[in-house]
GROMACS .gro file of C-alpha atoms in nm:
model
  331
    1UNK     CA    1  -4.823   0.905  -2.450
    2UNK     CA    2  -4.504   0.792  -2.280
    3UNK     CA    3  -4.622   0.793  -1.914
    4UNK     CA    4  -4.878   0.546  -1.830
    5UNK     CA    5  -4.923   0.690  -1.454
    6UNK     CA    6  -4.925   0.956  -1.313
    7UNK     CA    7  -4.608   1.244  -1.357
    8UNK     CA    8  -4.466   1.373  -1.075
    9UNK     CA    9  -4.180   1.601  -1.197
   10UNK     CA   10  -4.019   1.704  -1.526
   11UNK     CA   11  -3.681   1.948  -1.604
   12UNK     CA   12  -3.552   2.039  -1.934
   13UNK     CA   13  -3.231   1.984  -2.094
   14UNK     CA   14  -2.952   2.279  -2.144
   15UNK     CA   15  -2.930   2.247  -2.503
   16UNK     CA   16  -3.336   2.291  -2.509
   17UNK     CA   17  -3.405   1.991  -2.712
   18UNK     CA   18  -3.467   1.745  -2.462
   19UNK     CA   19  -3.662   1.703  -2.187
   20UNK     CA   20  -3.705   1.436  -1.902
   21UNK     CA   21  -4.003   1.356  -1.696
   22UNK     CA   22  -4.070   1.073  -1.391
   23UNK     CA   23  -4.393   0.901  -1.258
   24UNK     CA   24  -4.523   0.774  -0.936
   25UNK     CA   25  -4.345   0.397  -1.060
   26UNK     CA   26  -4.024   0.578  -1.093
   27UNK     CA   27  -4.002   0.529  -1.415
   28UNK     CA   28  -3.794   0.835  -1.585
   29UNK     CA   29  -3.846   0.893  -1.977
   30UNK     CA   30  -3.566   1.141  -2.181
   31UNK     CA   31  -3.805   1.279  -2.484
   32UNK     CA   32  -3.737   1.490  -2.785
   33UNK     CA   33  -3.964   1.845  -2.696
   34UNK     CA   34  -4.048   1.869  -3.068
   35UNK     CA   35  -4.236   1.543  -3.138
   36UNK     CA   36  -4.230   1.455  -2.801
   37UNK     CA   37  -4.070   1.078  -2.891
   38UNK     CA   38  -3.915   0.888  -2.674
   39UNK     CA   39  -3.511   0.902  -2.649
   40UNK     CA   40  -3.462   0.683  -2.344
   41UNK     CA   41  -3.634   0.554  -2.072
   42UNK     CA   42  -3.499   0.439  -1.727
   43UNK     CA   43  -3.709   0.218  -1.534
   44UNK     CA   44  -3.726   0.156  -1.140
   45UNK     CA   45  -3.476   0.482  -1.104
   46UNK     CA   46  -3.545   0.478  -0.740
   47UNK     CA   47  -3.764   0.304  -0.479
   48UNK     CA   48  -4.024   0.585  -0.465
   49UNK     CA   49  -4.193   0.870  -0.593
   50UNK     CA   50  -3.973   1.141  -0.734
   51UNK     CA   51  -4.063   1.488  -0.665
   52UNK     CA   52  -3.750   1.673  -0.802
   53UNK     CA   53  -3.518   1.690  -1.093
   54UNK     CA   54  -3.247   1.855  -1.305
   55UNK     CA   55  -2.962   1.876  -1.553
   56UNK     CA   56  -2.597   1.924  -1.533
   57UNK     CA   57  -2.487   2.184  -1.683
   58UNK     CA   58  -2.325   2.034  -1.930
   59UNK     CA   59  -2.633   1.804  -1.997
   60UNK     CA   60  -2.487   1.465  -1.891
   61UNK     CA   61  -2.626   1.399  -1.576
   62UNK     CA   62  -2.954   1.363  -1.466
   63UNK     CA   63  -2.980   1.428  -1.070
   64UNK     CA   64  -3.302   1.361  -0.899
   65UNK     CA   65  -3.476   1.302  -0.563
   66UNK     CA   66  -3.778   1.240  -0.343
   67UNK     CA   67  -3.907   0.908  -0.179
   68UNK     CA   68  -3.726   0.573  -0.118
   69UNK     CA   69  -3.568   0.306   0.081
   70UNK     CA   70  -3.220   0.343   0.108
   71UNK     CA   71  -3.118   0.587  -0.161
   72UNK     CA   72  -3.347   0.913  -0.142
   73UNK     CA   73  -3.167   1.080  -0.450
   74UNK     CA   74  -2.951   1.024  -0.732
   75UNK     CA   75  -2.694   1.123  -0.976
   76UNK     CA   76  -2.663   0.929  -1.289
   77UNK     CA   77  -2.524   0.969  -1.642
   78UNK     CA   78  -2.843   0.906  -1.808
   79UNK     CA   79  -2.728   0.755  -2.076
   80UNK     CA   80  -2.582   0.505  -1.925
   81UNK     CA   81  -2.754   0.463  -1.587
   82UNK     CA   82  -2.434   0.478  -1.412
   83UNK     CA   83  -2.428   0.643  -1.044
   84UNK     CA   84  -2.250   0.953  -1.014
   85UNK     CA   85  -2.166   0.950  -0.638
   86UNK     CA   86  -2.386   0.884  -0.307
   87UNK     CA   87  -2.624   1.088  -0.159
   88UNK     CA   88  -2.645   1.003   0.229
   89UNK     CA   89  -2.731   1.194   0.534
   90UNK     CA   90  -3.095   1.194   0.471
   91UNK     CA   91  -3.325   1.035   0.698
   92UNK     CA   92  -3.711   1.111   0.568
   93UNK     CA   93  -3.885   1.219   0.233
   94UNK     CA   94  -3.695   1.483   0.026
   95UNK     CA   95  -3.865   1.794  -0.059
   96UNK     CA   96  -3.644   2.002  -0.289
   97UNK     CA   97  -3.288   1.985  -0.412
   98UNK     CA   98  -3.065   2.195  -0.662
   99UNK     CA   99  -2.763   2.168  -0.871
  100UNK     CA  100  -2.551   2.475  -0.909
  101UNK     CA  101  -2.572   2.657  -1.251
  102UNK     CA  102  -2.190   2.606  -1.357
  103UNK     CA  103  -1.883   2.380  -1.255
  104UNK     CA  104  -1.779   2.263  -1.009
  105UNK     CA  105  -2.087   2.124  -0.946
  106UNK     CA  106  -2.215   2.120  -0.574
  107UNK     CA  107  -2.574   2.007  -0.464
  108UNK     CA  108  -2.806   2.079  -0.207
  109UNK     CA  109  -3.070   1.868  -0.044
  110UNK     CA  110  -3.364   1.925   0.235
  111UNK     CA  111  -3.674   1.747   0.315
  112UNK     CA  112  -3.881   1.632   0.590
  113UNK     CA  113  -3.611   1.605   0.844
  114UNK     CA  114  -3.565   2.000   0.858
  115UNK     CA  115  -3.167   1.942   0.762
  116UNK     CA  116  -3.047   2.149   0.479
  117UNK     CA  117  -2.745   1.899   0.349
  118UNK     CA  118  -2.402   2.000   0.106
  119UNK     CA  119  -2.278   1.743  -0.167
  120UNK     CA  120  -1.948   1.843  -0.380
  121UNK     CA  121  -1.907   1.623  -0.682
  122UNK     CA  122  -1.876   1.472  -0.958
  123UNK     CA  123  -1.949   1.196  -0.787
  124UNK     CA  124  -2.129   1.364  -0.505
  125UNK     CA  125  -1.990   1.269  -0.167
  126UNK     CA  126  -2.164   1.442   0.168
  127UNK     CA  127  -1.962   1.726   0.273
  128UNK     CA  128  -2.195   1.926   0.511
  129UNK     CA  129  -2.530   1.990   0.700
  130UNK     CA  130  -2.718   2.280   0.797
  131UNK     CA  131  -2.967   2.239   1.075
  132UNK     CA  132  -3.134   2.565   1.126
  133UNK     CA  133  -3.438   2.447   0.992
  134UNK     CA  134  -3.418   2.155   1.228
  135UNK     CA  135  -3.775   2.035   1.368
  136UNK     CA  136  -3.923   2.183   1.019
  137UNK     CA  137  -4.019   2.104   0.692
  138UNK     CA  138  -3.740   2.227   0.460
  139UNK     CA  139  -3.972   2.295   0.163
  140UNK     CA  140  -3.732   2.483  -0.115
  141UNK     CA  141  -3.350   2.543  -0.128
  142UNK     CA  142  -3.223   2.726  -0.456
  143UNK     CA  143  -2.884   2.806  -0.581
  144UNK     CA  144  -2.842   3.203  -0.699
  145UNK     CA  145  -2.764   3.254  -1.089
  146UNK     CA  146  -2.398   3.289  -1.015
  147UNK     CA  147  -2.378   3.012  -0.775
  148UNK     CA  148  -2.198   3.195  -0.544
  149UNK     CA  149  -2.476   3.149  -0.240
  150UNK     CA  150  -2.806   3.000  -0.204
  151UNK     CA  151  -3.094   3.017   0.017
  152UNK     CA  152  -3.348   2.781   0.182
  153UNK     CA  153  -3.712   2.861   0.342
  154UNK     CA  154  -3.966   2.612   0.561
  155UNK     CA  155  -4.237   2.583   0.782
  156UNK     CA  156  -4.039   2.748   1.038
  157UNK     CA  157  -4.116   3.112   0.831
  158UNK     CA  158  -3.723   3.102   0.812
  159UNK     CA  159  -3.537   3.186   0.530
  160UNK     CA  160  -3.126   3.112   0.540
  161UNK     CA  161  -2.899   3.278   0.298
  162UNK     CA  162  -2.527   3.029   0.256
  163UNK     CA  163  -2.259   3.078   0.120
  164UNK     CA  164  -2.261   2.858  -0.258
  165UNK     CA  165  -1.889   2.718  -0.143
  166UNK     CA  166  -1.932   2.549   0.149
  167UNK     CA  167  -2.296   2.576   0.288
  168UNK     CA  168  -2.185   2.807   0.609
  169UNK     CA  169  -2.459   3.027   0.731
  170UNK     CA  170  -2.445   3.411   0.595
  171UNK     CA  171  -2.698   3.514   0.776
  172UNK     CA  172  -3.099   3.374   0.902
  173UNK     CA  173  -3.359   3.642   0.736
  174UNK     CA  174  -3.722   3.639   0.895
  175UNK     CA  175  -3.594   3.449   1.218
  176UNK     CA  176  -3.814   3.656   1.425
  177UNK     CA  177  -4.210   3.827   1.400
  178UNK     CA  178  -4.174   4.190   1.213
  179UNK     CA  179  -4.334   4.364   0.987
  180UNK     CA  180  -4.290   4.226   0.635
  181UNK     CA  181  -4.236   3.872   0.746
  182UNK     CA  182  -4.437   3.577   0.658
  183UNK     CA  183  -4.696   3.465   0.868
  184UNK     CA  184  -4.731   3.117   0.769
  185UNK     CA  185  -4.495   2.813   0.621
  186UNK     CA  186  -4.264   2.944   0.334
  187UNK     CA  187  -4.333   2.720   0.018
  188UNK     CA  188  -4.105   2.782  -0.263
  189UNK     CA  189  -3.821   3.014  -0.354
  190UNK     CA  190  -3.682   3.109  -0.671
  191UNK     CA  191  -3.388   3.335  -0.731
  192UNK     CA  192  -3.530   3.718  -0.928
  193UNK     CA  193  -3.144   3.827  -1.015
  194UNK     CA  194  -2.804   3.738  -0.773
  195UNK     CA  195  -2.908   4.026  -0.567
  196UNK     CA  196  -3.288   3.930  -0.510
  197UNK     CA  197  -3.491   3.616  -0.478
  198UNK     CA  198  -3.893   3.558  -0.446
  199UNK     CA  199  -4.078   3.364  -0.181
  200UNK     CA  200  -4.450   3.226  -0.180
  201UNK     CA  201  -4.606   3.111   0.131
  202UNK     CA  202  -4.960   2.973   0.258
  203UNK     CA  203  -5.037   3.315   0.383
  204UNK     CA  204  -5.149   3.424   0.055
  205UNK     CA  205  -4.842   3.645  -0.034
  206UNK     CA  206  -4.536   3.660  -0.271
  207UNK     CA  207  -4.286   3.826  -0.130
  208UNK     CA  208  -3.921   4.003  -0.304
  209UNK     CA  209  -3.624   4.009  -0.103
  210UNK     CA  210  -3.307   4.203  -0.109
  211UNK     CA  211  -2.987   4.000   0.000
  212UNK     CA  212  -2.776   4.310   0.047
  213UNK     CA  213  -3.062   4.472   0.296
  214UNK     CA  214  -3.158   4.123   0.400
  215UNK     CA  215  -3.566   4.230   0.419
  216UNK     CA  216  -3.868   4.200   0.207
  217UNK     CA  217  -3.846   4.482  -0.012
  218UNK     CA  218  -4.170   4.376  -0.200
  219UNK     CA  219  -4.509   4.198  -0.140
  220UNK     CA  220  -4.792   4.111  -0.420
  221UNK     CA  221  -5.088   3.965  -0.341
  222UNK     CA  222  -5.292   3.725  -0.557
  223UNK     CA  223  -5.646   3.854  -0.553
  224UNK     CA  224  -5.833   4.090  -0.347
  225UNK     CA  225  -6.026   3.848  -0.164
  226UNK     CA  226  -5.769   3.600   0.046
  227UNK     CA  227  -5.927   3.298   0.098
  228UNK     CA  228  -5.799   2.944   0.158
  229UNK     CA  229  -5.785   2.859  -0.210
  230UNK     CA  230  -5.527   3.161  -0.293
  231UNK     CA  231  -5.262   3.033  -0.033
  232UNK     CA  232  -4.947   3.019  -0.277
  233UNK     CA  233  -4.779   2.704  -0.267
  234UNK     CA  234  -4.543   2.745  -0.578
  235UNK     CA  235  -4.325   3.083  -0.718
  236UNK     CA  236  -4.110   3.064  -1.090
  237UNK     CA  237  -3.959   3.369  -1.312
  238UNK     CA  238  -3.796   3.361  -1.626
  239UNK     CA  239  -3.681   3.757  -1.532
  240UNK     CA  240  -3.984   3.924  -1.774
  241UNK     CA  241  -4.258   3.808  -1.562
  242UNK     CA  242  -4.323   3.624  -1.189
  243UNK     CA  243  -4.566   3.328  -1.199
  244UNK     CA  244  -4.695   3.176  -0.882
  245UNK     CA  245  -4.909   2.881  -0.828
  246UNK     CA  246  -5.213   2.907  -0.561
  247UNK     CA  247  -5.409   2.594  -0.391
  248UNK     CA  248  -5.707   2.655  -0.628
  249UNK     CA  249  -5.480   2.525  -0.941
  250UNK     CA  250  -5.433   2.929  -1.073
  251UNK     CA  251  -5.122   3.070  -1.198
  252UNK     CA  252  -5.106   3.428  -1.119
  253UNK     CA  253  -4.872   3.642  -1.330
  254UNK     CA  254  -4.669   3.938  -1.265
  255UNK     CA  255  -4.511   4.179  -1.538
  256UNK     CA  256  -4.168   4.277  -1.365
  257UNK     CA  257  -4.165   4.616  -1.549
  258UNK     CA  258  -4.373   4.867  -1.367
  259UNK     CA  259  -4.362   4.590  -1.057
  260UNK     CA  260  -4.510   4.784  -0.736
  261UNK     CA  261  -4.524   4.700  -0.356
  262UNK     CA  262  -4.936   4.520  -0.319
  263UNK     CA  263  -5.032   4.504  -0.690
  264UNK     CA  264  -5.294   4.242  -0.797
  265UNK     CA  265  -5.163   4.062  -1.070
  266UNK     CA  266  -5.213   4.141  -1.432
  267UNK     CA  267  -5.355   3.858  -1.560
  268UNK     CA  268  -5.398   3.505  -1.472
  269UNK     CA  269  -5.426   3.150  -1.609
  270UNK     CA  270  -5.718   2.944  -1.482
  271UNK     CA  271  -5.828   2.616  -1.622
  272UNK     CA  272  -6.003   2.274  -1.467
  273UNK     CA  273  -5.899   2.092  -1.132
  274UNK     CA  274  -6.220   1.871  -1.180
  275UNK     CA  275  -6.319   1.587  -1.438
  276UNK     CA  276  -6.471   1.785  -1.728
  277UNK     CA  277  -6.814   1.712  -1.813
  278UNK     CA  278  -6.906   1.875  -2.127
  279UNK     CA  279  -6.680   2.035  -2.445
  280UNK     CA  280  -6.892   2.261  -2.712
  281UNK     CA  281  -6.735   2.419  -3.000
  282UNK     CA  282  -6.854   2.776  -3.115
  283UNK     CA  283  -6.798   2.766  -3.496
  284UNK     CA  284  -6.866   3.126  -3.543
  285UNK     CA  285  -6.584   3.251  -3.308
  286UNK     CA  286  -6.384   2.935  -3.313
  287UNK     CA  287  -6.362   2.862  -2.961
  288UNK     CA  288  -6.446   2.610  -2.745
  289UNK     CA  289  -6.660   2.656  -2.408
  290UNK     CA  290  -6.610   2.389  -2.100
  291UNK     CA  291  -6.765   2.281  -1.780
  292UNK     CA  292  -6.679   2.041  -1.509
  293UNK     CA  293  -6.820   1.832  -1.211
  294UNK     CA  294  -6.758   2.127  -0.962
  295UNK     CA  295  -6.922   2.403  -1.126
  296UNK     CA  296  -6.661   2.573  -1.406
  297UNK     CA  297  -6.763   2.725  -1.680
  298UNK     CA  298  -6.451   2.781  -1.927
  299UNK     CA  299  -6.417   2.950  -2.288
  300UNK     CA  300  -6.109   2.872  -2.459
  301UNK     CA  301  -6.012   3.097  -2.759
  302UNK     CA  302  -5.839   2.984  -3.056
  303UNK     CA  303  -5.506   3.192  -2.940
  304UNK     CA  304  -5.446   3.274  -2.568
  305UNK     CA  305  -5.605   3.167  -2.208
  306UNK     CA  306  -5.849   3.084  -2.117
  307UNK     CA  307  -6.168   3.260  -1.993
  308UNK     CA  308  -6.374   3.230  -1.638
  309UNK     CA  309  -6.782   3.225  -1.783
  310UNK     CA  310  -6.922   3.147  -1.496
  311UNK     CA  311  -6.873   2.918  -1.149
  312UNK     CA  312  -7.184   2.729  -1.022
  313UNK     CA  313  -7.245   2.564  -0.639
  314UNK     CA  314  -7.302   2.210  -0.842
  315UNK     CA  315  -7.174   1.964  -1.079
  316UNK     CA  316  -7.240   2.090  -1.421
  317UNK     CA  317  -7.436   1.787  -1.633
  318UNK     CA  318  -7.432   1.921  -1.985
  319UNK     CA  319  -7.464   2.258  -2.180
  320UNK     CA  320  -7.580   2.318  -2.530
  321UNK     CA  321  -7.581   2.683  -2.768
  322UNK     CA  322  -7.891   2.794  -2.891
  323UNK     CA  323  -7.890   2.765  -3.312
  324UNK     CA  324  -7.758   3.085  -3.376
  325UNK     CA  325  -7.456   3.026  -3.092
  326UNK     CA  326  -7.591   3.360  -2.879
  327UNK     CA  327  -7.690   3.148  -2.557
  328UNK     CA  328  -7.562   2.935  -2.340
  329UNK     CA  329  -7.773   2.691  -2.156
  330UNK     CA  330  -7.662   2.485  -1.868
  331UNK     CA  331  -7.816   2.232  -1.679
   0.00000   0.00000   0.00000
């Protein structure tokens, strides 16, 4: 109830309590997870949308970045408001950013101008930049678990490896066409273990890597038929499972144990990406069943996901259950 537009990116504290969110008026809000109250809010953080942010380590700072004037990202103690440094070097729209996981804290920035740029701080100050993304979107740079390197992936179907220290080059994986490359724009990274990290891109796939044999060692697909809306445009694991994002608003998930080269995944989480039209409650299972203006048909159980019942061509207008709840009529 905090937000009054819409939210464009959220991160959670260290210490798990707290959590901070921003909206398209920049305006940030620090909340309590549990009753989700209000601890602090910060208004007119920057002068334009925020797309990224995250925590210290240590749960002081709040460093975030996207859209604006002349600043396009920050560090601040956020309890406080106070800058923690200058960001500079960036030219257009920022499109991902990262904080390594432990002291001394170094940052990473890339966006729209295809430069991949190095901050060392407390306060941040600009130390290098990486261009081999130049005349590309640089669409997701992430530090490794241990700090020690990170990588960065774009529209150019490159992914860099760097060293975590000073943001030299290791080595450019996927630079040319071969056989387990991407096809299309790279998306998002994430890192699986210091050893391996994940990539999704718009040609459908998610794809492992190995850093010490510097190929794909890995691809899963998200259904069996490839359309448009399965292109993957976002990839996350908490080291049990891999969750990625597709166009169509589904979150395909992975089970790393018994992971294998081309499986489907083993279950998915589907819900509305259209106004909902209609909400019916089932009193003899306890669940509730769902439809929307393009077609969807959802039922929700009382515990779990929930359930595809159908997909029509056309806006759904209302439903209703027949007396004794067996059928389901839809107009």
């Amino acid at each position: 109830n905090m937000h009054r537009y819409q939210v464009t990116s959220l991160c959670f504290h260290p210490e798990g309590k707290l959590a901070a969110s921003a909206d398209i008026h920049q305006n940030i809000y620090i909340w309590y997870i549990d009753d989700c109250t209000d601890k602090k809010k910060i208004e007119n953080a920057m002068a334009g949308k925020i797309i990224g942010m995250d925590f210290t380590e240590d749960g002081t700072k709040l460093f975030f970045y996207g859209e604006g004037k002349k600043t396009l990202a920050r560090c601040i103690n956020w309890d406080t408001n106070s800058n923690c440094g200058e960001f500079t070097n960036n030219s257009r729209r920022l499109l991902t950013g990262d904080l390594t996981k432990k002291k001394p804290y170094y940052a990473i920035l890339g966006g729209e101008d295809g430069f991949v740029n190095f901050y060392k701080g407390p306060p941040f100050k600009y130390v290098h930049m990486q261009k081999e993304h130049q005349g590309n979107f640089v669409t997701c740079a992430k530090f490794s678990p241990d700090s020690t390197k990170f990588v960065s992936v774009g529209f150019d179907k490159k992914i860099v490896l760097y060293n975590g220290a000073d943001a030299n080059i290791i080595d450019t994986i996927a630079k040319e066409k071969q056989e387990g490359n991407h096809t299309m724009a790279i998306i998002s990274c994430c890192w699986l273990d210091n050893d391996r990290f994940i990539t999704a891109s718009l040609d459908k796939t998610i794809k492992i890597w190995s850093v010490a044999e510097k190929k794909c060692t890995m691809t899963l697909k998200p259904a069996e038929k490839l359309g448009i809306p399965n292109m993957m445009c976002g990839v996350a694991t908490n080291g049990k499972v891999i969750c990625a994002l597709t166009l169509n608003g589904i979150i395909n998930i992975w089970n790393l144990e018994g992971l294998t080269d081309g499986k489907l995944p083993d279950y998915t989480i589907d819900g509305h990406q259209a106004p909902i039209t209609k909400l019916l409650y089932v009193k003899s299972t306890k669940e509730v069943i769902s439809s929307d203006s393009n077609g969807k048909v959802l039922l929700w159980p009382e515990n779990g996901f929930p359930k595809l019942v159908t997909q029509k061509d056309k806006k759904i207008v209302t439903m209703a259950l027949s007396n004794d709840e067996s059928l389901l009529y839809i107009v």
